[in-house]
Coordinates of C-alpha atoms and ligand atoms in Angstrom, one line a residue:
V4 CA 91.4 68.1 83.0
P5 CA 88.6 69.9 84.9
C6 CA 89.8 72.6 87.2
D7 CA 88.9 71.8 90.8
K8 CA 88.7 75.0 92.8
S9 CA 86.6 73.8 95.7
E10 CA 89.4 73.4 98.2
L11 CA 91.1 76.6 97.1
R12 CA 88.0 78.6 97.8
E13 CA 88.1 77.4 101.4
E14 CA 91.8 78.3 101.7
C15 CA 91.1 81.7 100.3
E16 CA 88.0 82.4 102.3
K17 CA 89.9 83.5 105.5
L18 CA 92.2 85.8 103.5
L19 CA 89.2 87.3 101.7
Q20 CA 87.5 88.3 104.9
S21 CA 90.5 90.4 105.8
L22 CA 90.9 92.3 102.5
P23 CA 89.6 95.7 101.5
K24 CA 86.6 95.1 99.2
A25 CA 84.9 97.2 96.4
Q26 CA 81.9 96.7 94.2
G27 CA 82.9 94.7 91.1
W28 CA 82.1 95.5 87.5
V29 CA 80.4 92.3 86.7
G30 CA 77.2 92.2 88.7
S31 CA 77.5 91.0 92.2
P32 CA 81.0 89.6 92.7
P33 CA 83.2 92.1 94.5
L34 CA 86.8 93.0 93.8
Y35 CA 89.3 92.5 96.6
K36 CA 92.5 94.5 97.2
Y37 CA 95.4 92.2 97.7
E38 CA 99.0 93.6 98.1
G39 CA 98.0 96.7 96.2
N40 CA 96.0 95.3 93.3
W41 CA 92.4 94.4 92.8
Y42 CA 91.2 90.9 92.0
Y43 CA 87.9 88.9 91.8
S44 CA 87.9 86.1 94.4
A45 CA 87.9 83.5 91.6
T46 CA 91.4 84.7 90.5
L47 CA 93.0 85.3 93.9
Q48 CA 94.1 81.8 94.6
G49 CA 95.7 81.5 91.1
V50 CA 97.5 84.9 91.8
I51 CA 98.9 83.7 95.1
S52 CA 99.8 80.3 93.8
S53 CA 101.5 81.6 90.6
Q54 CA 103.6 83.9 92.7
K55 CA 104.6 81.2 95.1
H56 CA 105.2 78.3 92.7
F57 CA 105.9 79.4 89.2
Q58 CA 109.6 79.2 88.2
S59 CA 110.6 80.4 84.8
Q60 CA 113.1 78.7 82.6
H61 CA 115.4 80.7 80.3
T62 CA 113.5 79.5 77.2
D63 CA 110.1 80.6 78.6
I64 CA 108.1 83.4 77.0
I65 CA 105.5 85.3 79.0
L66 CA 102.9 87.5 77.4
A67 CA 101.7 90.0 79.9
T68 CA 98.8 92.5 79.8
I69 CA 96.2 94.2 81.9
P70 CA 92.8 92.9 80.7
K71 CA 91.4 94.4 77.5
S72 CA 94.7 95.6 76.2
G73 CA 94.9 93.1 73.4
T74 CA 95.8 89.9 75.1
T75 CA 94.0 87.7 72.5
W76 CA 96.0 89.4 69.8
L77 CA 99.3 89.2 71.6
K78 CA 98.7 85.5 72.2
A79 CA 98.1 84.9 68.5
I80 CA 101.2 86.8 67.6
G81 CA 103.5 85.2 70.2
Y82 CA 102.2 81.7 69.3
S83 CA 102.6 82.4 65.5
I84 CA 106.2 83.7 65.9
V85 CA 107.4 80.8 67.9
N86 CA 105.6 78.1 66.0
R87 CA 106.0 79.4 62.5
G88 CA 107.0 76.8 59.9
R89 CA 105.5 73.9 61.8
N90 CA 102.4 73.9 59.7
A91 CA 104.1 74.9 56.4
D92 CA 106.1 71.7 55.9
G93 CA 103.7 70.1 53.5
T94 CA 102.3 67.6 56.0
G95 CA 98.9 69.1 55.6
D96 CA 98.6 70.1 59.2
I97 CA 96.2 72.9 59.8
N98 CA 97.5 75.9 61.7
P99 CA 95.9 75.5 65.2
L100 CA 94.9 79.2 65.2
L101 CA 92.5 78.6 62.4
T102 CA 90.5 76.2 64.6
N103 CA 91.2 77.4 68.1
N104 CA 90.8 80.7 69.9
P105 CA 94.2 82.1 70.7
H106 CA 93.4 81.8 74.5
N107 CA 93.4 78.0 74.0
M108 CA 97.0 78.0 72.7
V109 CA 98.6 80.1 75.5
P110 CA 97.4 79.5 79.0
F111 CA 97.2 82.1 81.7
L112 CA 99.4 81.3 84.8
E113 CA 96.9 82.6 87.3
I114 CA 93.6 82.0 85.5
N115 CA 94.4 78.5 84.2
L116 CA 97.5 76.7 85.3
Y117 CA 97.7 77.8 89.0
A118 CA 94.0 78.4 89.5
C119 CA 93.3 74.7 90.1
K120 CA 93.8 72.5 93.0
G121 CA 97.5 71.5 93.6
V122 CA 100.6 72.8 91.8
P123 CA 100.8 71.9 88.1
D124 CA 103.9 70.0 86.9
L125 CA 105.0 72.2 84.0
S126 CA 108.4 70.5 83.7
R127 CA 107.2 68.3 80.8
M128 CA 106.1 71.1 78.6
P129 CA 108.5 71.2 75.7
P130 CA 110.4 74.5 75.3
P131 CA 109.7 77.2 74.5
R132 CA 106.9 77.3 77.0
L133 CA 104.5 80.1 76.2
F134 CA 102.4 81.5 79.1
A135 CA 100.3 84.6 79.6
T136 CA 99.5 86.6 82.7
H137 CA 97.7 89.7 83.8
L138 CA 99.8 89.8 87.0
P139 CA 101.7 93.1 87.7
V140 CA 105.4 92.9 87.2
S141 CA 106.1 93.9 90.8
K142 CA 104.4 90.7 91.8
M143 CA 106.4 88.5 89.4
S144 CA 109.9 90.1 89.4
A145 CA 111.7 87.0 90.7
Q146 CA 109.6 84.7 88.6
Y147 CA 110.5 86.6 85.4
A148 CA 114.2 86.7 86.2
C149 CA 115.4 84.4 83.5
C150 CA 112.8 84.5 80.7
K151 CA 111.5 86.8 78.0
V152 CA 108.4 88.9 78.9
V153 CA 106.4 90.9 76.3
Y154 CA 104.0 93.5 77.8
L155 CA 101.3 94.9 75.6
S156 CA 99.8 98.1 76.8
R157 CA 96.9 100.1 75.4
N158 CA 95.7 103.7 76.0
P159 CA 93.5 104.0 79.0
R160 CA 90.5 105.4 77.1
D161 CA 90.2 102.3 74.9
T162 CA 91.2 99.9 77.6
F163 CA 88.5 101.2 79.8
T164 CA 85.9 101.3 77.0
S165 CA 86.7 97.7 76.0
D166 CA 86.6 96.5 79.6
W167 CA 83.2 98.1 80.3
N168 CA 81.7 96.6 77.1
F169 CA 83.2 93.2 78.0
T170 CA 82.1 93.1 81.6
N171 CA 78.6 94.1 80.6
K172 CA 78.4 91.0 78.4
L173 CA 79.4 88.8 81.4
R174 CA 76.5 89.8 83.6
A175 CA 74.1 87.1 84.6
V176 CA 70.7 87.3 83.0
G177 CA 68.6 89.8 85.0
E178 CA 71.6 91.5 86.6
E179 CA 71.7 95.2 86.1
A180 CA 74.6 96.8 84.1
I181 CA 77.0 98.9 86.0
S182 CA 76.7 102.4 84.5
I183 CA 79.6 103.7 82.4
E184 CA 79.9 106.6 84.7
E185 CA 80.2 104.4 87.8
A186 CA 82.7 102.1 86.1
F187 CA 84.7 105.0 84.9
D188 CA 84.9 106.6 88.3
M189 CA 86.2 103.3 89.7
F190 CA 88.7 102.9 86.9
C191 CA 90.0 106.4 87.5
N192 CA 90.3 105.6 91.2
G193 CA 92.3 102.5 90.4
I194 CA 89.6 99.9 91.0
S195 CA 89.6 97.5 88.1
A196 CA 90.6 93.9 87.8
F197 CA 94.4 93.6 88.2
G198 CA 94.5 97.4 88.5
P199 CA 95.2 100.1 89.3
Y200 CA 95.7 100.4 85.5
W201 CA 98.3 103.2 86.0
D202 CA 100.5 101.2 88.3
H203 CA 100.2 98.1 86.1
V204 CA 101.4 99.9 83.0
L205 CA 103.9 102.1 84.6
E206 CA 105.6 99.3 86.5
Y207 CA 106.1 97.3 83.2
W208 CA 107.3 100.5 81.5
K209 CA 109.9 101.1 84.1
A210 CA 110.9 97.4 84.3
S211 CA 111.4 97.3 80.5
S212 CA 113.8 100.2 80.6
E213 CA 115.7 98.7 83.6
R214 CA 115.8 95.2 82.0
P215 CA 115.5 95.7 78.3
G216 CA 116.8 92.2 77.4
N217 CA 114.2 90.7 79.7
I218 CA 111.1 92.8 79.3
M219 CA 109.7 94.3 76.1
F220 CA 107.1 97.0 76.2
L221 CA 104.7 97.4 73.3
K222 CA 101.7 99.6 72.6
Y223 CA 98.5 98.3 71.0
E224 CA 98.3 101.6 69.0
D225 CA 101.8 101.1 67.6
L226 CA 101.0 97.5 66.7
K227 CA 97.9 98.6 64.8
N228 CA 99.9 101.4 63.0
Q229 CA 102.9 99.4 62.0
P230 CA 102.2 95.7 62.5
H231 CA 105.0 94.5 60.2
H232 CA 107.7 96.5 62.0
H233 CA 106.5 95.4 65.5
F234 CA 106.1 91.8 64.6
K235 CA 109.7 91.8 63.5
K236 CA 110.9 93.6 66.6
M237 CA 109.0 91.1 68.8
A238 CA 110.4 88.1 67.0
E239 CA 113.9 89.5 67.4
F240 CA 113.4 90.1 71.1
L241 CA 112.1 86.6 71.6
G242 CA 115.1 85.1 69.8
Y243 CA 113.1 84.0 66.7
P244 CA 114.1 86.7 64.2
F245 CA 112.7 86.5 60.7
S246 CA 115.4 85.6 58.1
K247 CA 115.9 87.6 54.9
E248 CA 114.4 84.6 53.0
E249 CA 111.3 84.6 55.2
E250 CA 110.9 88.4 54.7
A251 CA 111.2 88.0 50.9
K252 CA 108.7 85.2 50.9
G253 CA 106.2 87.4 52.7
V254 CA 106.1 85.4 55.9
V255 CA 105.8 88.5 58.1
D256 CA 102.9 89.9 56.1
E257 CA 101.1 86.6 56.1
M258 CA 101.5 86.5 59.9
V259 CA 100.2 90.0 60.2
K260 CA 97.1 89.0 58.2
L261 CA 96.6 85.7 60.1
C262 CA 96.6 87.5 63.4
S263 CA 94.6 90.5 62.3
F264 CA 91.3 91.3 64.0
D265 CA 89.4 90.9 60.7
H266 CA 90.8 87.5 60.0
L267 CA 90.6 86.0 63.6
S268 CA 87.2 87.5 64.4
N269 CA 85.7 86.0 61.2
L270 CA 86.9 82.5 61.9
Q271 CA 84.1 80.1 62.7
V272 CA 85.7 79.1 66.0
N273 CA 85.7 82.8 67.1
Q274 CA 82.2 83.6 66.1
S275 CA 80.8 80.8 68.2
M276 CA 78.9 81.4 71.4
N277 CA 79.4 77.7 72.2
G278 CA 83.2 77.6 72.3
K279 CA 84.2 79.1 75.6
I280 CA 87.3 80.3 77.4
N281 CA 87.0 80.2 81.2
G282 CA 83.2 80.3 80.7
V283 CA 83.4 83.3 78.3
P284 CA 82.1 82.7 74.8
N285 CA 85.0 83.0 72.2
S286 CA 83.2 85.7 70.2
I287 CA 83.2 88.1 73.2
F288 CA 87.0 88.5 72.9
F289 CA 86.5 90.3 69.6
R290 CA 84.5 93.5 69.6
R291 CA 85.7 96.2 67.3
G292 CA 89.5 96.1 67.5
N293 CA 90.0 99.8 66.7
V294 CA 92.1 102.6 68.1
G295 CA 89.9 105.4 69.4
D296 CA 86.5 103.7 69.8
S297 CA 86.3 105.3 73.3
K298 CA 85.2 108.5 71.5
N299 CA 81.9 106.7 70.9
F300 CA 81.4 106.0 74.7
L301 CA 83.1 108.7 76.7
S302 CA 82.1 112.3 77.2
S303 CA 84.6 115.0 76.6
G304 CA 84.7 115.6 80.4
M305 CA 85.6 111.9 80.9
I306 CA 88.3 112.1 78.3
D307 CA 89.8 115.2 79.9
R308 CA 89.8 113.5 83.3
L309 CA 91.7 110.5 81.9
D310 CA 94.1 112.7 79.9
R311 CA 94.9 114.6 83.1
I312 CA 95.7 111.4 85.0
V313 CA 97.8 110.1 82.1
K314 CA 99.8 113.4 82.2
D315 CA 100.3 113.3 86.0
Q316 CA 101.1 109.6 86.2
F317 CA 102.9 108.8 83.0
S318 CA 104.6 112.0 81.6
P319 CA 107.2 112.2 84.3
F320 CA 108.5 108.8 83.1
G321 CA 108.4 109.7 79.4
L322 CA 105.3 107.5 78.7
E323 CA 102.6 108.9 76.4
F324 CA 99.4 107.6 75.0
Ligands
LIG28 P1 87.7 96.3 71.7 O1 86.8 96.0 72.8 O2 88.2 97.8 71.8 O3 87.2 96.0 70.4 P2 91.9 91.3 75.4 O4 92.3 90.4 74.3 O5 93.0 91.8 76.3 O6 90.7 90.8 76.2 O7 91.4 92.7 74.7 C1 90.2 92.7 73.9 C2 90.3 93.8 73.0 O8 91.2 93.5 71.9 C3 89.0 94.1 72.3 O9 89.0 95.5 72.0 C4 89.1 93.2 71.0 O10 88.2 93.6 70.0 C5 90.6 93.5 70.7 N1 91.1 92.4 69.8 C6 90.9 91.1 69.8 N2 91.6 90.5 68.9 C7 92.3 91.4 68.2 C8 93.2 91.4 67.1 N3 93.5 90.3 66.5 N4 93.7 92.6 66.7 C9 93.4 93.7 67.3 N5 92.5 93.8 68.3 C10 92.0 92.7 68.8

């Protein structure tokens, strides 16, 4: 169903006029600060509507990230854990992840479901309902009350680098790129979509230790290092643990391979510039998928600055990257 945003823009127009504004990263659209976080105008209505109308059920699963922390990967993993077995029953069904971008399998609350005119009726979605969001936990505390939330974080150096590369690809033809120095300064000052990055990560970190049965905190780097271990932990947390038989049959390893960067990024559907997610070509969600690629983009001065902020912001709470 096409998403009609026309009326929403009008509704939001007044609010936007009153919000603090900063230059955006993608060409001309600015970022707006709403209740402490930065959003593009196209997302704001979905943000407000999700907060107002979304009600979780105890069987719901929410996959949360700040952009460029590995959302696409997390969606593939979450979807695979919950739906495993469905395509292995000899019926010849093809695993949907082989022919669909992971974003097509798990909708965002604020970017897809609540971004359109009206309030969606999600009551007919069969459990477990799988949703994604970039919303900060402080904005969704009540909505998360009775479901399982998995938050995937990523170190700020690589998150920033990934974001800068991504947004540069979204520029309209002829629009000048925002320089890496300029974007970096904004990121360090908290100005990035759904940011400040620091608040976003720290809030989920604290919430996961306060409500460990409700919110799980993962790191992209740990997932890369020990995918088998973390897939199992996530499956247990979600209430879909792997059985001994599954382990012995190599189901976890197969899932790790299926969701890997190399496998997903080489699928025809994800190499296509024609298939699009919210107007963004599927292929753009896959770049390098490495830990530490920021070394190729950031000067040592920039890395020092980020490391200092990490130390100031995260260390007092026992969080390290
Ligand atoms: P890089 O730009 O560093 O390569 P998001 O999914 O939140 O938009 O984040 C995108 C980042 O995750 C990109 O990082 C992308 O390459 C990486 N990514 C996408 N799919 C992945 C996968 N299956 N495994 C690991 N990283 C993945």
